Amino acid sequence: MAELITIDDPADPRLADYTDLTDVELRRRREPAEGLFIAEGEKVIRRAGQAGYAMRSMLLSAKWVDVMRDVIDETDAPVYVVTPDLAERVTGYHVHRGALASMQRKQLPDAAELLRSARRVAIMEKVNDHTNIGAIFRSAAALGMDAVLLSPDCADPLYRRSVKVSMGAVFSVPYARLENWPRDLETVREAGFQVLALTPGEKAVSIDEAAPHRLERVALMLGAEGEGLSAKALRAADAWVRIPMAHGVDSLNVGAAAAVAFYAVATGRPQD
């Protein structure tokens, strides 16, 4: 059972994991380097634990102690109880859900290892908006994608905003980094996948025409908001596909486009 520790000093070094959560650049560097990430809210904390992430500590306002009692009883990590005002002074924002947890990261798997058992994979290039990352992971989980692969310059799926937007779906979809971009797309192809680039370009065929749901193994590649996929990534793809648009709309937000494309890829997928 965890020890409940009341803290009234925002400078207490035991709260170091939670300081300056609104400083994106600082947290983006610090959290991977220190092997931690922040889970926010009851549901996300529970899902992180269920996914096997070890808890370093928890930061709760008093009224959340009873709500999180079962989680507290199952962990040996310290639980820091603070006032809402002190939590805001430490984190830099009002913690609406009243519950934060610092969790230990796991070592990322090798991409080739993930691909062995996968059939439907999402690949992201330079998607560096944390909201979009979270939305894409949530859609990937809901629509049956087996794994996500990230280019080196994609945002961190375990950054607080990404985790929050995904509602913890980042914990249920395995992911890996492709360190040599786009050369490592050959690893995907060698594993038997057809790499489809999602692009509004005129040379792209309708995703319905490409019928990816009939293919044995498909890797759907998505680019950053606005910029789309790079020329190198497009050249490395086996085919270009697009979502048919009406009313003169030329594209969708990458999060919305991902959901539509994942549904097209996953529908009618081969069964084990």
PDB file of C-alpha atoms in Angstrom:
ATOM      1  CA  MET A   1       0.000   0.000   0.000  1.00  0.00           C
ATOM      2  CA  ALA A   2       1.256   3.470  -0.898  1.00  0.00           C
ATOM      3  CA  GLU A   3       2.176   6.017   1.720  1.00  0.00           C
ATOM      4  CA  LEU A   4      -0.021   9.146   1.753  1.00  0.00           C
ATOM      5  CA  ILE A   5       2.183  12.215   2.144  1.00  0.00           C
ATOM      6  CA  THR A   6       0.712  15.696   2.577  1.00  0.00           C
ATOM      7  CA  ILE A   7       2.889  18.404   1.034  1.00  0.00           C
ATOM      8  CA  ASP A   8       2.401  22.157   1.443  1.00  0.00           C
ATOM      9  CA  ASP A   9       5.579  23.501  -0.178  1.00  0.00           C
ATOM     10  CA  PRO A  10       5.514  23.841  -4.004  1.00  0.00           C
ATOM     11  CA  ALA A  11       9.321  23.719  -4.025  1.00  0.00           C
ATOM     12  CA  ASP A  12       9.426  20.316  -2.322  1.00  0.00           C
ATOM     13  CA  PRO A  13      11.892  18.227  -4.403  1.00  0.00           C
ATOM     14  CA  ARG A  14       9.587  15.210  -4.180  1.00  0.00           C
ATOM     15  CA  LEU A  15       7.253  17.007  -6.598  1.00  0.00           C
ATOM     16  CA  ALA A  16       9.981  17.428  -9.250  1.00  0.00           C
ATOM     17  CA  ASP A  17       8.277  15.099 -11.755  1.00  0.00           C
ATOM     18  CA  TYR A  18       5.285  17.451 -11.892  1.00  0.00           C
ATOM     19  CA  THR A  19       6.960  20.853 -12.237  1.00  0.00           C
ATOM     20  CA  ASP A  20       6.266  23.138 -15.210  1.00  0.00           C
ATOM     21  CA  LEU A  21       3.974  20.752 -17.092  1.00  0.00           C
ATOM     22  CA  THR A  22       2.929  23.584 -19.417  1.00  0.00           C
ATOM     23  CA  ASP A  23       6.495  24.172 -20.637  1.00  0.00           C
ATOM     24  CA  VAL A  24       6.247  22.022 -23.772  1.00  0.00           C
ATOM     25  CA  GLU A  25       9.879  22.329 -24.870  1.00  0.00           C
ATOM     26  CA  LEU A  26      11.195  21.526 -21.403  1.00  0.00           C
ATOM     27  CA  ARG A  27       8.899  18.543 -20.868  1.00  0.00           C
ATOM     28  CA  ARG A  28       9.478  17.210 -24.390  1.00  0.00           C
ATOM     29  CA  ARG A  29      13.210  16.999 -23.675  1.00  0.00           C
ATOM     30  CA  ARG A  30      13.074  16.066 -20.028  1.00  0.00           C
ATOM     31  CA  GLU A  31      10.502  13.282 -19.905  1.00  0.00           C
ATOM     32  CA  PRO A  32      12.095  10.859 -22.421  1.00  0.00           C
ATOM     33  CA  ALA A  33      15.544  11.610 -20.969  1.00  0.00           C
ATOM     34  CA  GLU A  34      14.376  10.750 -17.458  1.00  0.00           C
ATOM     35  CA  GLY A  35      12.222   7.828 -18.561  1.00  0.00           C
ATOM     36  CA  LEU A  36       8.922   9.179 -17.284  1.00  0.00           C
ATOM     37  CA  PHE A  37       5.586  10.455 -18.545  1.00  0.00           C
ATOM     38  CA  ILE A  38       2.568  12.068 -16.876  1.00  0.00           C
ATOM     39  CA  ALA A  39      -0.863  10.442 -16.823  1.00  0.00           C
ATOM     40  CA  GLU A  40      -3.708  12.856 -16.104  1.00  0.00           C
ATOM     41  CA  GLY A  41      -7.137  11.929 -14.802  1.00  0.00           C
ATOM     42  CA  GLU A  42      -8.605   8.833 -13.198  1.00  0.00           C
ATOM     43  CA  LYS A  43      -9.311   6.861 -16.395  1.00  0.00           C
ATOM     44  CA  VAL A  44      -5.916   7.523 -17.950  1.00  0.00           C
ATOM     45  CA  ILE A  45      -4.046   6.631 -14.749  1.00  0.00           C
ATOM     46  CA  ARG A  46      -5.974   3.380 -14.492  1.00  0.00           C
ATOM     47  CA  ARG A  47      -5.355   2.512 -18.135  1.00  0.00           C
ATOM     48  CA  ALA A  48      -1.653   3.187 -17.806  1.00  0.00           C
ATOM     49  CA  GLY A  49      -1.473   0.804 -14.855  1.00  0.00           C
ATOM     50  CA  GLN A  50      -3.519  -1.839 -16.662  1.00  0.00           C
ATOM     51  CA  ALA A  51      -1.118  -1.581 -19.592  1.00  0.00           C
ATOM     52  CA  GLY A  52       1.775  -2.473 -17.311  1.00  0.00           C
ATOM     53  CA  TYR A  53       3.406   0.919 -16.787  1.00  0.00           C
ATOM     54  CA  ALA A  54       5.000   1.197 -13.348  1.00  0.00           C
ATOM     55  CA  MET A  55       3.993   4.156 -11.189  1.00  0.00           C
ATOM     56  CA  ARG A  56       6.702   6.464  -9.810  1.00  0.00           C
ATOM     57  CA  SER A  57       4.302   8.591  -7.732  1.00  0.00           C
ATOM     58  CA  MET A  58       0.846  10.128  -7.684  1.00  0.00           C
ATOM     59  CA  LEU A  59      -0.226  13.736  -7.068  1.00  0.00           C
ATOM     60  CA  LEU A  60      -3.792  14.081  -5.759  1.00  0.00           C
ATOM     61  CA  SER A  61      -6.030  16.732  -4.317  1.00  0.00           C
ATOM     62  CA  ALA A  62      -7.698  15.524  -1.119  1.00  0.00           C
ATOM     63  CA  LYS A  63     -11.106  14.800  -2.634  1.00  0.00           C
ATOM     64  CA  TRP A  64      -9.538  12.339  -5.091  1.00  0.00           C
ATOM     65  CA  VAL A  65      -7.977  10.116  -2.447  1.00  0.00           C
ATOM     66  CA  ASP A  66     -11.166   8.070  -1.942  1.00  0.00           C
ATOM     67  CA  VAL A  67     -11.819   7.869  -5.703  1.00  0.00           C
ATOM     68  CA  MET A  68      -8.337   6.472  -6.295  1.00  0.00           C
ATOM     69  CA  ARG A  69      -8.265   4.334  -3.149  1.00  0.00           C
ATOM     70  CA  ASP A  70      -8.062   0.999  -5.000  1.00  0.00           C
ATOM     71  CA  VAL A  71      -5.138   2.274  -7.093  1.00  0.00           C
ATOM     72  CA  ILE A  72      -3.414   3.598  -3.969  1.00  0.00           C
ATOM     73  CA  ASP A  73      -3.864   0.237  -2.240  1.00  0.00           C
ATOM     74  CA  GLU A  74      -2.207  -1.602  -5.145  1.00  0.00           C
ATOM     75  CA  THR A  75       0.940   0.524  -5.455  1.00  0.00           C
ATOM     76  CA  ASP A  76       4.042   1.026  -3.381  1.00  0.00           C
ATOM     77  CA  ALA A  77       4.726   4.400  -5.000  1.00  0.00           C
ATOM     78  CA  PRO A  78       4.315   7.511  -2.819  1.00  0.00           C
ATOM     79  CA  VAL A  79       1.078   9.463  -3.083  1.00  0.00           C
ATOM     80  CA  TYR A  80       1.442  13.204  -2.579  1.00  0.00           C
ATOM     81  CA  VAL A  81      -1.715  14.939  -1.336  1.00  0.00           C
ATOM     82  CA  VAL A  82      -1.843  18.665  -2.083  1.00  0.00           C
ATOM     83  CA  THR A  83      -4.343  21.501  -2.302  1.00  0.00           C
ATOM     84  CA  PRO A  84      -5.636  22.496  -5.765  1.00  0.00           C
ATOM     85  CA  ASP A  85      -3.805  25.821  -5.405  1.00  0.00           C
ATOM     86  CA  LEU A  86      -0.484  24.133  -4.686  1.00  0.00           C
ATOM     87  CA  ALA A  87      -0.999  21.710  -7.589  1.00  0.00           C
ATOM     88  CA  GLU A  88      -1.493  24.688  -9.896  1.00  0.00           C
ATOM     89  CA  ARG A  89       1.635  26.415  -8.596  1.00  0.00           C
ATOM     90  CA  VAL A  90       3.697  23.281  -9.213  1.00  0.00           C
ATOM     91  CA  THR A  91       2.309  22.246 -12.610  1.00  0.00           C
ATOM     92  CA  GLY A  92       1.553  25.668 -14.085  1.00  0.00           C
ATOM     93  CA  TYR A  93      -2.152  25.058 -14.735  1.00  0.00           C
ATOM     94  CA  HIS A  94      -5.381  24.216 -12.932  1.00  0.00           C
ATOM     95  CA  VAL A  95      -5.524  20.430 -12.646  1.00  0.00           C
ATOM     96  CA  HIS A  96      -9.226  20.014 -13.429  1.00  0.00           C
ATOM     97  CA  ARG A  97      -9.301  16.253 -12.901  1.00  0.00           C
ATOM     98  CA  GLY A  98      -7.461  16.509  -9.589  1.00  0.00           C
ATOM     99  CA  ALA A  99      -5.270  13.471 -10.220  1.00  0.00           C
ATOM    100  CA  LEU A 100      -1.857  13.110 -11.828  1.00  0.00           C
ATOM    101  CA  ALA A 101       0.571  10.215 -11.874  1.00  0.00           C
ATOM    102  CA  SER A 102       4.192  10.033 -12.898  1.00  0.00           C
ATOM    103  CA  MET A 103       4.713   6.747 -14.748  1.00  0.00           C
ATOM    104  CA  GLN A 104       7.857   4.915 -15.833  1.00  0.00           C
ATOM    105  CA  ARG A 105       8.340   4.520 -19.587  1.00  0.00           C
ATOM    106  CA  LYS A 106       8.955   1.123 -21.143  1.00  0.00           C
ATOM    107  CA  GLN A 107      11.688   0.450 -23.663  1.00  0.00           C
ATOM    108  CA  LEU A 108      10.267   0.766 -27.172  1.00  0.00           C
ATOM    109  CA  PRO A 109      10.152  -2.452 -29.207  1.00  0.00           C
ATOM    110  CA  ASP A 110      12.061  -2.905 -32.426  1.00  0.00           C
ATOM    111  CA  ALA A 111       9.959  -2.110 -35.508  1.00  0.00           C
ATOM    112  CA  ALA A 112      10.741  -5.445 -37.145  1.00  0.00           C
ATOM    113  CA  GLU A 113       9.529  -7.217 -34.005  1.00  0.00           C
ATOM    114  CA  LEU A 114       6.186  -5.378 -34.090  1.00  0.00           C
ATOM    115  CA  LEU A 115       5.671  -6.146 -37.761  1.00  0.00           C
ATOM    116  CA  ARG A 116       5.941  -9.917 -37.358  1.00  0.00           C
ATOM    117  CA  SER A 117       2.441 -10.274 -35.934  1.00  0.00           C
ATOM    118  CA  ALA A 118       0.785  -7.201 -37.476  1.00  0.00           C
ATOM    119  CA  ARG A 119      -1.433  -6.901 -40.532  1.00  0.00           C
ATOM    120  CA  ARG A 120      -2.610  -3.296 -40.376  1.00  0.00           C
ATOM    121  CA  VAL A 121      -0.032  -0.632 -39.514  1.00  0.00           C
ATOM    122  CA  ALA A 122      -0.122   3.176 -39.413  1.00  0.00           C
ATOM    123  CA  ILE A 123       3.068   5.086 -40.223  1.00  0.00           C
ATOM    124  CA  MET A 124       3.407   8.762 -39.308  1.00  0.00           C
ATOM    125  CA  GLU A 125       5.933  11.168 -40.774  1.00  0.00           C
ATOM    126  CA  LYS A 126       6.702  14.414 -38.940  1.00  0.00           C
ATOM    127  CA  VAL A 127       3.348  14.555 -37.144  1.00  0.00           C
ATOM    128  CA  ASN A 128       4.531  16.869 -34.373  1.00  0.00           C
ATOM    129  CA  ASP A 129       1.245  18.198 -32.988  1.00  0.00           C
ATOM    130  CA  HIS A 130       0.451  16.369 -29.745  1.00  0.00           C
ATOM    131  CA  THR A 131      -3.313  16.710 -30.216  1.00  0.00           C
ATOM    132  CA  ASN A 132      -3.099  15.061 -33.628  1.00  0.00           C
ATOM    133  CA  ILE A 133      -0.854  12.295 -32.285  1.00  0.00           C
ATOM    134  CA  GLY A 134      -3.385  11.524 -29.563  1.00  0.00           C
ATOM    135  CA  ALA A 135      -6.344  11.595 -31.969  1.00  0.00           C
ATOM    136  CA  ILE A 136      -4.580   9.275 -34.421  1.00  0.00           C
ATOM    137  CA  PHE A 137      -3.724   6.762 -31.696  1.00  0.00           C
ATOM    138  CA  ARG A 138      -7.316   6.815 -30.463  1.00  0.00           C
ATOM    139  CA  SER A 139      -8.593   6.078 -33.968  1.00  0.00           C
ATOM    140  CA  ALA A 140      -5.929   3.412 -34.474  1.00  0.00           C
ATOM    141  CA  ALA A 141      -7.088   1.631 -31.324  1.00  0.00           C
ATOM    142  CA  ALA A 142     -10.792   1.968 -32.100  1.00  0.00           C
ATOM    143  CA  LEU A 143     -10.524   0.854 -35.726  1.00  0.00           C
ATOM    144  CA  GLY A 144      -8.282  -2.143 -35.298  1.00  0.00           C
ATOM    145  CA  MET A 145      -4.837  -1.001 -36.390  1.00  0.00           C
ATOM    146  CA  ASP A 146      -2.225  -3.376 -34.998  1.00  0.00           C
ATOM    147  CA  ALA A 147       0.716  -1.006 -34.560  1.00  0.00           C
ATOM    148  CA  VAL A 148       2.005   2.510 -35.211  1.00  0.00           C
ATOM    149  CA  LEU A 149       5.435   3.398 -36.579  1.00  0.00           C
ATOM    150  CA  LEU A 150       6.860   6.909 -36.170  1.00  0.00           C
ATOM    151  CA  SER A 151       9.490   8.820 -38.098  1.00  0.00           C
ATOM    152  CA  PRO A 152      12.258  10.280 -35.899  1.00  0.00           C
ATOM    153  CA  ASP A 153      10.697  13.764 -35.946  1.00  0.00           C
ATOM    154  CA  CYS A 154       7.196  12.771 -34.799  1.00  0.00           C
ATOM    155  CA  ALA A 155       5.959  14.091 -31.465  1.00  0.00           C
ATOM    156  CA  ASP A 156       6.047  11.961 -28.332  1.00  0.00           C
ATOM    157  CA  PRO A 157       2.900   9.793 -27.956  1.00  0.00           C
ATOM    158  CA  LEU A 158       3.446   9.754 -24.176  1.00  0.00           C
ATOM    159  CA  TYR A 159       3.494  13.533 -23.794  1.00  0.00           C
ATOM    160  CA  ARG A 160       0.663  14.552 -21.440  1.00  0.00           C
ATOM    161  CA  ARG A 161      -1.488  16.185 -24.128  1.00  0.00           C
ATOM    162  CA  SER A 162      -1.178  13.201 -26.474  1.00  0.00           C
ATOM    163  CA  VAL A 163      -2.109  10.754 -23.723  1.00  0.00           C
ATOM    164  CA  LYS A 164      -5.058  12.896 -22.646  1.00  0.00           C
ATOM    165  CA  VAL A 165      -6.502  13.316 -26.164  1.00  0.00           C
ATOM    166  CA  SER A 166      -6.099   9.606 -26.867  1.00  0.00           C
ATOM    167  CA  MET A 167      -7.937   8.772 -23.612  1.00  0.00           C
ATOM    168  CA  GLY A 168      -5.154   6.309 -22.881  1.00  0.00           C
ATOM    169  CA  ALA A 169      -5.301   4.598 -26.289  1.00  0.00           C
ATOM    170  CA  VAL A 170      -1.551   5.214 -26.642  1.00  0.00           C
ATOM    171  CA  PHE A 171      -1.164   2.440 -24.065  1.00  0.00           C
ATOM    172  CA  SER A 172      -3.110  -0.150 -26.075  1.00  0.00           C
ATOM    173  CA  VAL A 173      -1.552   0.253 -29.533  1.00  0.00           C
ATOM    174  CA  PRO A 174       2.112  -0.812 -29.693  1.00  0.00           C
ATOM    175  CA  TYR A 175       4.441   1.614 -31.432  1.00  0.00           C
ATOM    176  CA  ALA A 176       8.070   1.954 -32.467  1.00  0.00           C
ATOM    177  CA  ARG A 177      10.377   4.512 -34.074  1.00  0.00           C
ATOM    178  CA  LEU A 178      11.850   4.170 -37.550  1.00  0.00           C
ATOM    179  CA  GLU A 179      15.217   5.781 -36.871  1.00  0.00           C
ATOM    180  CA  ASN A 180      16.544   5.899 -40.457  1.00  0.00           C
ATOM    181  CA  TRP A 181      13.898   7.764 -42.415  1.00  0.00           C
ATOM    182  CA  PRO A 182      12.666   6.929 -45.001  1.00  0.00           C
ATOM    183  CA  ARG A 183      15.162   4.103 -45.549  1.00  0.00           C
ATOM    184  CA  ASP A 184      13.584   2.005 -42.782  1.00  0.00           C
ATOM    185  CA  LEU A 185      10.398   1.774 -44.836  1.00  0.00           C
ATOM    186  CA  GLU A 186      12.240  -1.096 -46.512  1.00  0.00           C
ATOM    187  CA  THR A 187      11.911  -2.962 -43.207  1.00  0.00           C
ATOM    188  CA  VAL A 188       8.151  -2.580 -43.527  1.00  0.00           C
ATOM    189  CA  ARG A 189       8.146  -3.769 -47.115  1.00  0.00           C
ATOM    190  CA  GLU A 190      10.411  -6.718 -46.343  1.00  0.00           C
ATOM    191  CA  ALA A 191       7.881  -7.819 -43.720  1.00  0.00           C
ATOM    192  CA  GLY A 192       5.320  -8.241 -46.508  1.00  0.00           C
ATOM    193  CA  PHE A 193       3.471  -4.934 -46.251  1.00  0.00           C
ATOM    194  CA  GLN A 194       2.280  -2.754 -49.100  1.00  0.00           C
ATOM    195  CA  VAL A 195       3.030   0.835 -48.184  1.00  0.00           C
ATOM    196  CA  LEU A 196       0.190   3.189 -49.128  1.00  0.00           C
ATOM    197  CA  ALA A 197       0.774   6.951 -48.921  1.00  0.00           C
ATOM    198  CA  LEU A 198      -2.298   8.982 -47.996  1.00  0.00           C
ATOM    199  CA  THR A 199      -2.171  12.184 -50.035  1.00  0.00           C
ATOM    200  CA  PRO A 200      -4.666  14.536 -51.755  1.00  0.00           C
ATOM    201  CA  GLY A 201      -2.369  14.607 -54.807  1.00  0.00           C
ATOM    202  CA  GLU A 202      -3.967  14.259 -58.239  1.00  0.00           C
ATOM    203  CA  LYS A 203      -1.947  11.133 -59.006  1.00  0.00           C
ATOM    204  CA  ALA A 204      -3.445   9.317 -56.034  1.00  0.00           C
ATOM    205  CA  VAL A 205      -6.208   6.781 -56.621  1.00  0.00           C
ATOM    206  CA  SER A 206      -9.335   6.663 -54.485  1.00  0.00           C
ATOM    207  CA  ILE A 207      -8.811   4.590 -51.372  1.00  0.00           C
ATOM    208  CA  ASP A 208     -11.947   2.651 -52.361  1.00  0.00           C
ATOM    209  CA  GLU A 209     -10.373   1.787 -55.695  1.00  0.00           C
ATOM    210  CA  ALA A 210      -7.161   0.662 -54.011  1.00  0.00           C
ATOM    211  CA  ALA A 211      -9.285  -1.629 -51.789  1.00  0.00           C
ATOM    212  CA  PRO A 212      -6.695  -1.896 -48.999  1.00  0.00           C
ATOM    213  CA  HIS A 213      -9.096  -4.006 -46.906  1.00  0.00           C
ATOM    214  CA  ARG A 214      -8.517  -6.837 -49.367  1.00  0.00           C
ATOM    215  CA  LEU A 215      -4.745  -6.762 -49.021  1.00  0.00           C
ATOM    216  CA  GLU A 216      -3.077  -9.222 -46.664  1.00  0.00           C
ATOM    217  CA  ARG A 217      -0.765  -6.644 -45.068  1.00  0.00           C
ATOM    218  CA  VAL A 218      -1.102  -2.861 -45.351  1.00  0.00           C
ATOM    219  CA  ALA A 219       0.953   0.027 -43.968  1.00  0.00           C
ATOM    220  CA  LEU A 220      -0.849   3.367 -44.287  1.00  0.00           C
ATOM    221  CA  MET A 221       1.477   6.376 -44.256  1.00  0.00           C
ATOM    222  CA  LEU A 222       0.289   9.793 -42.981  1.00  0.00           C
ATOM    223  CA  GLY A 223       2.043  13.149 -43.109  1.00  0.00           C
ATOM    224  CA  ALA A 224       2.003  16.269 -40.978  1.00  0.00           C
ATOM    225  CA  GLU A 225      -0.842  18.744 -40.885  1.00  0.00           C
ATOM    226  CA  GLY A 226      -0.571  21.160 -43.822  1.00  0.00           C
ATOM    227  CA  GLU A 227       2.698  19.851 -45.251  1.00  0.00           C
ATOM    228  CA  GLY A 228       1.592  16.298 -45.873  1.00  0.00           C
ATOM    229  CA  LEU A 229       4.098  13.594 -46.734  1.00  0.00           C
ATOM    230  CA  SER A 230       7.552  14.572 -47.945  1.00  0.00           C
ATOM    231  CA  ALA A 231       8.693  13.880 -51.494  1.00  0.00           C
ATOM    232  CA  LYS A 232      11.054  11.197 -50.178  1.00  0.00           C
ATOM    233  CA  ALA A 233       8.249   9.420 -48.337  1.00  0.00           C
ATOM    234  CA  LEU A 234       5.977   9.587 -51.378  1.00  0.00           C
ATOM    235  CA  ARG A 235       8.681   8.098 -53.577  1.00  0.00           C
ATOM    236  CA  ALA A 236       9.188   5.283 -51.082  1.00  0.00           C
ATOM    237  CA  ALA A 237       5.504   4.282 -51.134  1.00  0.00           C
ATOM    238  CA  ASP A 238       4.114   1.441 -53.245  1.00  0.00           C
ATOM    239  CA  ALA A 239       1.004   3.443 -54.119  1.00  0.00           C
ATOM    240  CA  TRP A 240      -0.676   6.786 -53.431  1.00  0.00           C
ATOM    241  CA  VAL A 241      -4.257   6.840 -52.146  1.00  0.00           C
ATOM    242  CA  ARG A 242      -6.693   9.635 -51.357  1.00  0.00           C
ATOM    243  CA  ILE A 243     -10.012  10.081 -49.629  1.00  0.00           C
ATOM    244  CA  PRO A 244     -12.669  11.256 -52.149  1.00  0.00           C
ATOM    245  CA  MET A 245     -13.894  14.754 -51.254  1.00  0.00           C
ATOM    246  CA  ALA A 246     -17.068  16.707 -52.044  1.00  0.00           C
ATOM    247  CA  HIS A 247     -18.095  20.369 -52.102  1.00  0.00           C
ATOM    248  CA  GLY A 248     -14.667  21.574 -53.159  1.00  0.00           C
ATOM    249  CA  VAL A 249     -12.953  20.462 -49.946  1.00  0.00           C
ATOM    250  CA  ASP A 250      -9.377  19.449 -50.789  1.00  0.00           C
ATOM    251  CA  SER A 251      -8.306  17.772 -47.528  1.00  0.00           C
ATOM    252  CA  LEU A 252      -9.175  16.885 -43.931  1.00  0.00           C
ATOM    253  CA  ASN A 253      -7.389  17.458 -40.655  1.00  0.00           C
ATOM    254  CA  VAL A 254      -4.858  14.640 -40.347  1.00  0.00           C
ATOM    255  CA  GLY A 255      -6.667  13.220 -37.319  1.00  0.00           C
ATOM    256  CA  ALA A 256      -9.974  13.041 -39.210  1.00  0.00           C
ATOM    257  CA  ALA A 257      -8.270  11.706 -42.344  1.00  0.00           C
ATOM    258  CA  ALA A 258      -6.588   8.991 -40.297  1.00  0.00           C
ATOM    259  CA  ALA A 259      -9.917   7.801 -38.882  1.00  0.00           C
ATOM    260  CA  VAL A 260     -11.514   7.567 -42.333  1.00  0.00           C
ATOM    261  CA  ALA A 261      -8.486   5.808 -43.824  1.00  0.00           C
ATOM    262  CA  PHE A 262      -8.132   3.378 -40.907  1.00  0.00           C
ATOM    263  CA  TYR A 263     -11.745   2.332 -41.382  1.00  0.00           C
ATOM    264  CA  ALA A 264     -11.134   1.752 -45.093  1.00  0.00           C
ATOM    265  CA  VAL A 265      -8.001  -0.258 -44.351  1.00  0.00           C
ATOM    266  CA  ALA A 266      -9.503  -2.362 -41.568  1.00  0.00           C
ATOM    267  CA  THR A 267     -12.935  -3.168 -43.006  1.00  0.00           C
ATOM    268  CA  GLY A 268     -13.176  -6.798 -43.997  1.00  0.00           C
ATOM    269  CA  ARG A 269      -9.618  -7.513 -42.841  1.00  0.00           C
ATOM    270  CA  PRO A 270      -8.515 -11.166 -42.944  1.00  0.00           C
ATOM    271  CA  GLN A 271      -9.280 -13.070 -39.777  1.00  0.00           C
ATOM    272  CA  ASP A 272      -6.788 -15.182 -37.855  1.00  0.00           C
TER     273      ASP A 272
END
